[in-house]
Amino acid sequence: MCNLKDQSKPYDSKKNCWIPDAEEGFIEGEVKGPGPKADLVIVKVADKEVTLKKDLVQEMNPPKFEKTEDMSNLTFLNDESVIHNLRARYGAMLIYTYSGLFCVVINPYKRLPIYTESVANMYMGKRRTEMPPHLFAVSDEAYRKMLQNHENQSMLITGESGAGKTENTKKVIAYFANVGASQKKAAAGEKTVTLEDQIVQANPVLEGFGNAKTVRNNNSSRFGKFIRIHFNRQGKLASCDIEHCIVRCYHIFYQIFSDYKPELKKQLLLDRPLSDYYFVAQAELSIDGVNDTEEFQMTDEAFDILNFSAEEKMNCYRLMSAHMHMGIMKFKQRPREEQAEPDGQEEAEKAAKMYAVDVDQFLKAFVSPRVKVENLTRFFTNQN
Ligand SMILES: Nc1ncnc2c1ncn2[C@@H]1O[C@H](COP(=O)(O)OP(=O)(O)OP(=O)(O)O)[C@@H](O)[C@H]1O
């Protein structure tokens, strides 16, 4: 995608260079000669000459690499050259660029017509070098390798919040759903739900419950996902499963369990080991470099500075422990009935005590919820 104007620029590997710039990060310069000291060099930038430390001046690549599709080809792989290449491509709305095995994506923040079915079809069965860089090329390569080598393939999609991980993941899933479609598309007006529809449509549900608007991203995923798509021997979709990976639940749960207030666990009726509290103990219990005892001291003292009374603070901790107790309450199905009933009451009693509510009312709210509709109060059981 390198145009002629880019390629025909005069170039001298000893002279053309990148130098730091406060606004742009770096700009083009031309080495004029040695500076007054051995570690200095004189560089011409626009119409003036500046003296710079040699190690601030970085080599520039020959013009034939302008907007190169694979940055592992670059003669000089310094930060400036990599960023310049990504920026130049992005300016031409080329958001995908390879760097060896990696595919770097820059979020365009606007809908580009590069994910249509016809574009996907163009990438199917093609070699990476035959087509411009694209997520579809990476996906197709993985698909072919799976079929040829009968080996599982994995793609890691990573980046900071708002970088485009979720969007690109959806495109990968849609690509696999398309390439591995097992059933014919329903005719217009016909309502057949295919497995590929289901795999693609799992996303709105997951996003509705698992995403939220943050300052950095209007649709920020609040948990990581491990998505597995299974294909049969013919390369057709067989099933899909998604595991969520929350690295750790809210810090306060682990802080309460720390030894900063040794009497607190007893007061909160947390008499089991932390690993028993399922929802809190599913992932990491500790974080490298984070001391929950010290953190809890900071939380507790911060409450004091915010003028929380001792009772108000305790009420906050009671609410947290109530959540933990609730997380391990058990229910079972009544014999020969659809209706659920509590399976033991010990944790419910502790939770109710922490919420300061009556345990029978509390359990009733779980097994026979009531919904107020206009002026009628309806009782729902699992039967109706
Ligand atoms: N390829 C793309 N084309 C158009 N818009 C995009 C693309 N990638 C990302 N965006 C836009 O950027 C927003 C943020 O992207 P996305 O939600 O994928 O980020 P993320 O990396 O998953 O962030 P988080 O880690 O916060 O979940 C999207 O809602 C969308 O508006």
Coordinates of C-alpha atoms and ligand atoms in Angstrom, one line a residue:
M1 CA 0.0 0.0 0.0
C2 CA 3.1 2.2 -0.3
N3 CA 2.4 4.9 -2.9
L4 CA 4.9 6.2 -5.4
K5 CA 5.4 9.6 -3.7
D6 CA 6.4 7.9 -0.5
Q7 CA 8.8 5.6 -2.2
S8 CA 10.6 8.2 -4.3
K9 CA 11.5 10.4 -1.4
P10 CA 15.3 11.1 -1.3
Y11 CA 16.9 9.1 1.5
D12 CA 20.3 8.6 3.1
S13 CA 20.6 6.1 5.9
K14 CA 23.4 8.1 7.5
K15 CA 21.4 11.4 7.4
N16 CA 17.7 10.8 7.7
C17 CA 16.6 10.4 11.3
W18 CA 13.9 10.8 13.9
I19 CA 14.4 13.3 16.8
P20 CA 12.3 13.9 19.9
D21 CA 9.6 16.5 19.7
A22 CA 7.5 17.8 22.7
E23 CA 4.3 17.9 20.7
E24 CA 4.5 15.2 18.1
G25 CA 6.6 12.7 20.1
F26 CA 9.2 12.6 17.3
I27 CA 9.8 14.4 14.0
E28 CA 12.0 14.0 11.0
G29 CA 15.5 15.5 11.0
E30 CA 18.6 15.4 8.9
V31 CA 22.1 14.8 10.4
K32 CA 24.4 17.6 9.5
G33 CA 27.6 16.5 11.2
P34 CA 29.3 15.9 14.6
G35 CA 28.6 18.2 17.5
P36 CA 31.0 20.0 19.8
K37 CA 31.5 16.9 22.0
A38 CA 31.8 13.2 21.0
D39 CA 28.3 12.3 22.2
L40 CA 26.6 15.2 20.4
V41 CA 25.4 15.6 16.9
I42 CA 24.0 18.5 14.8
V43 CA 20.6 17.9 13.2
K44 CA 18.7 20.0 10.8
V45 CA 15.0 20.2 11.6
A46 CA 12.8 22.3 9.2
D47 CA 15.0 25.4 8.7
K48 CA 17.0 25.3 11.9
E49 CA 19.9 23.3 13.3
V50 CA 19.8 21.8 16.7
T51 CA 22.5 20.0 18.8
L52 CA 21.3 16.8 20.3
K53 CA 22.7 13.9 22.3
K54 CA 23.5 11.1 19.9
D55 CA 21.3 8.5 21.7
L56 CA 18.2 10.7 21.2
V57 CA 18.6 10.5 17.4
Q58 CA 17.1 7.4 15.9
E59 CA 17.6 5.8 12.5
M60 CA 14.9 6.2 9.9
N61 CA 13.9 3.4 7.5
P62 CA 14.3 3.6 3.7
P63 CA 11.2 5.0 2.0
K64 CA 10.4 1.6 0.4
F65 CA 9.1 0.6 3.9
E66 CA 6.6 3.5 4.1
K67 CA 3.3 2.0 5.3
T68 CA 4.8 -1.5 5.3
E69 CA 2.3 -4.3 6.0
D70 CA 4.7 -6.3 8.2
M71 CA 6.9 -4.4 10.6
S72 CA 9.3 -7.3 11.0
N73 CA 10.6 -6.3 7.6
L74 CA 11.8 -2.9 8.8
T75 CA 15.6 -2.4 8.7
F76 CA 15.4 -0.3 11.9
L77 CA 13.0 -1.4 14.6
N78 CA 13.2 1.5 16.9
D79 CA 10.1 2.9 18.7
E80 CA 9.9 5.9 16.4
S81 CA 9.9 3.8 13.2
V82 CA 7.3 1.4 14.5
I83 CA 5.0 4.3 15.7
H84 CA 5.6 6.2 12.4
N85 CA 4.6 3.2 10.4
L86 CA 1.4 2.6 12.4
R87 CA 0.5 6.3 12.3
A88 CA 1.1 6.5 8.6
R89 CA -1.1 3.4 8.0
Y90 CA -3.8 4.7 10.4
G91 CA -3.8 8.0 8.5
A92 CA -4.8 5.9 5.4
M93 CA -7.4 4.0 7.5
L94 CA -5.3 0.9 7.4
I95 CA -5.9 -0.2 10.9
Y96 CA -4.3 -3.6 10.8
T97 CA -0.5 -4.1 10.6
Y98 CA 1.5 -7.2 11.1
S99 CA 4.6 -7.4 13.3
G100 CA 5.8 -10.9 12.6
L101 CA 3.2 -13.3 14.2
F102 CA 1.4 -10.4 15.8
C103 CA -1.4 -8.3 14.2
V104 CA -1.5 -4.8 15.6
V105 CA -4.8 -3.0 15.5
I106 CA -5.5 0.7 16.1
N107 CA -9.1 1.5 17.1
P108 CA -10.6 3.6 14.3
Y109 CA -13.5 4.7 16.5
K110 CA -15.7 4.6 13.4
R111 CA -17.4 1.9 11.4
L112 CA -15.3 0.9 8.5
P113 CA -16.7 -1.3 5.7
I114 CA -14.0 -3.9 6.3
Y115 CA -16.0 -6.6 8.1
T116 CA -18.7 -7.4 5.6
E117 CA -19.4 -10.9 4.5
S118 CA -17.9 -10.2 1.1
V119 CA -14.6 -9.1 2.7
A120 CA -14.7 -12.2 4.9
N121 CA -15.2 -14.3 1.8
M122 CA -12.1 -12.7 0.2
Y123 CA -9.9 -13.8 3.0
M124 CA -11.1 -17.4 3.1
G125 CA -8.4 -19.9 2.1
K126 CA -5.9 -17.2 1.2
R127 CA -2.3 -17.0 2.3
R128 CA -1.4 -14.2 4.7
T129 CA 0.8 -12.5 2.1
E130 CA -1.9 -12.6 -0.6
M131 CA -4.2 -10.1 1.1
P132 CA -3.7 -6.8 3.1
P133 CA -3.3 -7.4 6.9
H134 CA -6.6 -8.2 8.6
L135 CA -8.0 -10.0 11.6
F136 CA -9.8 -12.2 9.1
A137 CA -6.4 -13.4 7.7
V138 CA -5.2 -14.3 11.2
S139 CA -8.5 -16.1 11.9
D140 CA -8.4 -17.9 8.6
E141 CA -4.8 -19.1 9.2
A142 CA -5.8 -20.5 12.6
Y143 CA -8.8 -22.2 11.0
R144 CA -6.7 -23.8 8.2
K145 CA -4.0 -24.9 10.7
M146 CA -6.6 -26.5 12.9
L147 CA -7.9 -28.5 9.9
Q148 CA -4.5 -29.4 8.5
N149 CA -2.7 -30.3 11.7
H150 CA -5.7 -31.4 13.8
E151 CA -4.4 -29.2 16.6
N152 CA -6.2 -26.7 18.8
Q153 CA -5.4 -23.1 17.9
S154 CA -5.6 -20.1 20.2
M155 CA -5.7 -16.3 19.6
L156 CA -4.8 -13.9 22.4
I157 CA -6.5 -10.5 22.0
T158 CA -4.9 -8.0 24.4
G159 CA -4.7 -4.2 24.8
E160 CA -5.7 -1.5 27.2
S161 CA -9.3 -0.5 28.0
G162 CA -11.0 0.8 24.9
A163 CA -8.4 -0.6 22.6
G164 CA -10.9 -2.7 20.7
K165 CA -10.6 -6.2 22.2
T166 CA -14.3 -6.8 22.5
E167 CA -15.0 -5.5 19.0
N168 CA -12.2 -7.6 17.4
T169 CA -13.2 -10.7 19.4
K170 CA -16.8 -10.4 18.0
K171 CA -15.4 -10.1 14.5
V172 CA -13.3 -13.3 15.0
I173 CA -16.3 -15.2 16.3
A174 CA -18.4 -13.9 13.4
Y175 CA -15.7 -15.1 11.0
F176 CA -15.6 -18.6 12.4
A177 CA -19.4 -18.7 12.5
N178 CA -19.3 -17.9 8.8
V179 CA -16.5 -20.1 7.7
G180 CA -17.7 -23.1 9.8
A181 CA -21.4 -22.6 9.2
S182 CA -23.1 -26.0 9.2
Q183 CA -26.6 -25.1 8.4
K184 CA -28.1 -23.3 5.5
K185 CA -29.3 -19.8 6.1
A186 CA -33.0 -19.6 6.7
A187 CA -35.1 -18.2 3.9
A188 CA -36.5 -14.7 4.4
G189 CA -39.4 -14.8 6.8
E190 CA -38.4 -18.3 8.1
K191 CA -37.5 -18.5 11.8
T192 CA -34.8 -21.1 12.1
V193 CA -32.1 -20.5 14.7
T194 CA -28.8 -21.9 13.7
L195 CA -25.8 -22.7 16.0
E196 CA -23.8 -19.9 14.3
D197 CA -26.6 -17.5 15.1
Q198 CA -26.6 -18.6 18.7
I199 CA -22.8 -18.3 19.0
V200 CA -22.9 -14.7 17.6
Q201 CA -26.0 -13.8 19.6
A202 CA -24.5 -14.8 22.9
N203 CA -22.7 -11.5 22.9
P204 CA -25.5 -9.0 23.4
V205 CA -26.6 -11.0 26.4
L206 CA -23.1 -11.2 27.9
E207 CA -22.6 -7.5 27.2
G208 CA -25.9 -6.5 28.7
F209 CA -25.0 -8.2 32.0
G210 CA -21.2 -7.9 31.9
N211 CA -20.3 -4.6 30.4
A212 CA -20.7 -1.0 31.7
K213 CA -19.8 2.5 30.6
T214 CA -16.5 3.8 32.0
V215 CA -14.6 7.0 31.4
R216 CA -12.5 5.2 28.9
N217 CA -15.0 3.0 27.1
N218 CA -18.8 3.2 26.7
N219 CA -18.9 -0.5 26.5
S220 CA -16.2 -1.7 28.8
S221 CA -16.1 -5.5 29.6
R222 CA -16.0 -5.9 33.4
F223 CA -14.6 -9.4 33.2
G224 CA -12.2 -11.3 31.0
K225 CA -13.4 -14.1 28.8
F226 CA -12.0 -17.4 27.6
I227 CA -14.0 -18.4 24.5
R228 CA -13.7 -21.9 23.1
I229 CA -15.2 -22.7 19.7
H230 CA -15.4 -26.3 18.8
F231 CA -15.4 -27.6 15.3
N232 CA -16.1 -31.1 14.0
R233 CA -13.6 -33.0 11.8
Q234 CA -15.2 -31.5 8.7
G235 CA -14.4 -28.0 10.1
K236 CA -18.1 -27.2 10.8
L237 CA -19.1 -25.6 14.0
A238 CA -20.0 -28.0 16.8
S239 CA -20.4 -25.9 19.9
C240 CA -19.0 -23.0 21.8
D241 CA -18.4 -22.4 25.5
I242 CA -17.3 -19.3 27.4
E243 CA -15.5 -19.2 30.7
H244 CA -15.3 -15.9 32.5
C245 CA -12.1 -15.1 34.4
I246 CA -12.6 -12.4 37.0
V247 CA -9.1 -12.1 38.5
R248 CA -10.3 -11.3 41.9
C249 CA -13.6 -10.1 43.4
Y250 CA -14.0 -6.8 45.2
H251 CA -11.0 -6.0 47.5
I252 CA -13.1 -5.5 50.6
F253 CA -14.0 -9.2 50.9
Y254 CA -10.3 -10.1 51.2
Q255 CA -9.6 -7.1 53.4
I256 CA -12.2 -8.2 55.9
F257 CA -10.6 -11.6 56.0
S258 CA -7.1 -10.1 56.7
D259 CA -5.8 -9.9 60.3
Y260 CA -6.1 -6.2 60.6
K261 CA -9.2 -6.5 62.9
P262 CA -8.9 -10.1 64.3
E263 CA -12.2 -9.9 66.1
L264 CA -14.1 -8.8 63.0
K265 CA -14.6 -12.2 61.3
K266 CA -16.2 -13.5 64.5
Q267 CA -18.5 -10.5 64.7
L268 CA -19.5 -11.0 61.1
L269 CA -20.1 -14.7 61.7
L270 CA -17.5 -15.6 59.0
D271 CA -16.4 -18.8 60.7
R272 CA -15.4 -20.7 57.7
P273 CA -12.1 -20.6 55.7
L274 CA -12.1 -18.0 52.9
S275 CA -12.0 -20.8 50.3
D276 CA -15.5 -21.9 51.4
Y277 CA -17.1 -18.6 50.3
Y278 CA -17.5 -19.7 46.7
F279 CA -18.1 -16.4 44.9
V280 CA -15.2 -14.7 46.6
A281 CA -12.8 -17.7 46.3
Q282 CA -13.2 -18.6 42.7
A283 CA -10.1 -16.9 41.5
E284 CA -7.0 -15.3 43.1
L285 CA -7.2 -14.8 46.8
S286 CA -4.2 -12.5 46.9
I287 CA -2.5 -10.0 44.6
D288 CA 1.3 -9.8 44.3
G289 CA 2.5 -6.7 46.0
V290 CA -0.8 -6.0 47.8
N291 CA -1.1 -6.5 51.5
D292 CA -4.7 -6.9 52.4
T293 CA -4.0 -6.1 56.1
E294 CA -2.4 -2.8 55.3
E295 CA -5.1 -2.1 52.7
F296 CA -7.9 -2.8 55.2
Q297 CA -6.2 -0.4 57.7
M298 CA -6.3 2.3 55.0
T299 CA -10.0 1.6 54.2
D300 CA -11.0 1.6 57.8
E301 CA -9.1 4.8 58.6
A302 CA -10.5 6.4 55.4
F303 CA -14.0 5.7 56.8
D304 CA -13.0 7.6 60.0
I305 CA -11.8 10.6 58.0
L306 CA -15.1 10.5 56.1
N307 CA -16.8 10.8 59.5
F308 CA -18.4 7.4 59.5
S309 CA -19.3 6.4 63.1
A310 CA -18.1 3.0 64.4
E311 CA -21.7 1.7 64.0
E312 CA -21.9 2.9 60.4
K313 CA -18.6 1.3 59.5
M314 CA -19.7 -1.9 61.1
N315 CA -22.9 -1.8 59.1
C316 CA -20.9 -1.6 55.9
Y317 CA -18.9 -4.7 56.9
R318 CA -22.0 -6.5 58.0
L319 CA -23.5 -6.0 54.5
M320 CA -20.4 -7.4 52.9
S321 CA -20.4 -10.5 55.1
A322 CA -24.1 -10.9 54.4
H323 CA -23.2 -11.2 50.7
M324 CA -20.7 -13.8 51.5
H325 CA -23.1 -15.9 53.6
M326 CA -25.7 -15.6 50.9
G327 CA -23.3 -16.8 48.3
I328 CA -23.1 -20.2 50.0
M329 CA -26.8 -20.7 50.9
K330 CA -28.1 -24.0 49.4
F331 CA -31.5 -24.8 47.9
K332 CA -33.0 -28.1 46.8
Q333 CA -36.1 -29.1 44.9
R334 CA -39.0 -30.5 46.8
P335 CA -39.7 -34.1 45.9
R336 CA -42.2 -34.5 43.1
E337 CA -42.6 -30.7 42.9
E338 CA -41.0 -27.9 40.9
Q339 CA -40.9 -25.7 44.1
A340 CA -37.5 -25.0 45.6
E341 CA -36.9 -25.1 49.3
P342 CA -33.9 -24.2 51.5
D343 CA -31.4 -27.0 52.0
G344 CA -30.2 -26.1 55.5
Q345 CA -30.7 -22.8 57.1
E346 CA -27.4 -22.0 58.8
E347 CA -26.0 -19.6 56.2
A348 CA -29.4 -18.0 55.7
E349 CA -29.6 -17.3 59.4
K350 CA -26.2 -15.7 59.4
A351 CA -27.0 -13.6 56.3
A352 CA -30.4 -12.5 57.8
K353 CA -28.7 -11.6 61.0
M354 CA -26.2 -9.4 59.2
Y355 CA -29.0 -7.8 57.1
A356 CA -31.0 -7.4 60.4
V357 CA -34.0 -9.0 58.9
D358 CA -36.2 -11.9 59.9
V359 CA -34.8 -15.2 58.5
D360 CA -38.2 -16.7 57.6
Q361 CA -39.2 -13.6 55.6
F362 CA -35.8 -13.6 54.1
L363 CA -36.0 -17.2 52.8
K364 CA -39.6 -16.7 51.7
A365 CA -38.5 -13.8 49.5
F366 CA -36.2 -16.3 47.8
V367 CA -38.5 -19.3 47.3
S368 CA -41.8 -17.4 46.7
P369 CA -41.0 -14.0 45.4
R370 CA -43.8 -11.4 45.2
V371 CA -44.2 -8.8 42.5
K372 CA -46.5 -5.9 42.9
V373 CA -48.5 -5.2 39.7
E374 CA -50.6 -2.1 39.9
N375 CA -52.7 -2.6 43.1
L376 CA -52.5 -6.4 43.1
T377 CA -49.8 -8.2 44.8
R378 CA -49.0 -11.5 43.1
F379 CA -47.2 -14.4 44.6
F380 CA -45.0 -16.3 42.4
T381 CA -43.7 -19.8 43.1
N382 CA -41.6 -21.8 40.7
Q383 CA -44.8 -23.5 39.7
N384 CA -46.6 -20.6 38.0
Ligands
LIG1 N1 -12.6 -2.2 14.7 C1 -13.4 -1.2 15.2 N2 -14.2 -0.5 14.4 C2 -15.0 0.5 14.9 N3 -15.1 0.8 16.2 C3 -14.3 0.2 17.0 C4 -13.4 -0.9 16.6 N4 -12.8 -1.4 17.7 C5 -13.3 -0.6 18.7 N5 -14.2 0.3 18.3 C6 -14.9 1.3 19.2 O1 -14.2 1.4 20.4 C7 -15.0 1.1 21.5 C8 -14.2 0.3 22.5 O2 -13.8 -0.9 22.0 P1 -13.9 -2.3 22.9 O3 -15.1 -2.3 23.8 O4 -13.7 -3.4 21.9 O5 -12.6 -2.1 23.8 P2 -12.0 -3.2 24.8 O6 -10.5 -3.3 24.5 O7 -12.8 -4.4 24.8 O8 -12.1 -2.4 26.2 P3 -12.4 -3.0 27.7 O9 -11.1 -3.6 28.2 O10 -12.7 -1.7 28.5 O11 -13.5 -3.9 27.7 C9 -16.2 0.2 20.9 O12 -17.3 0.3 21.7 C10 -16.3 0.8 19.5 O13 -17.1 2.0 19.6

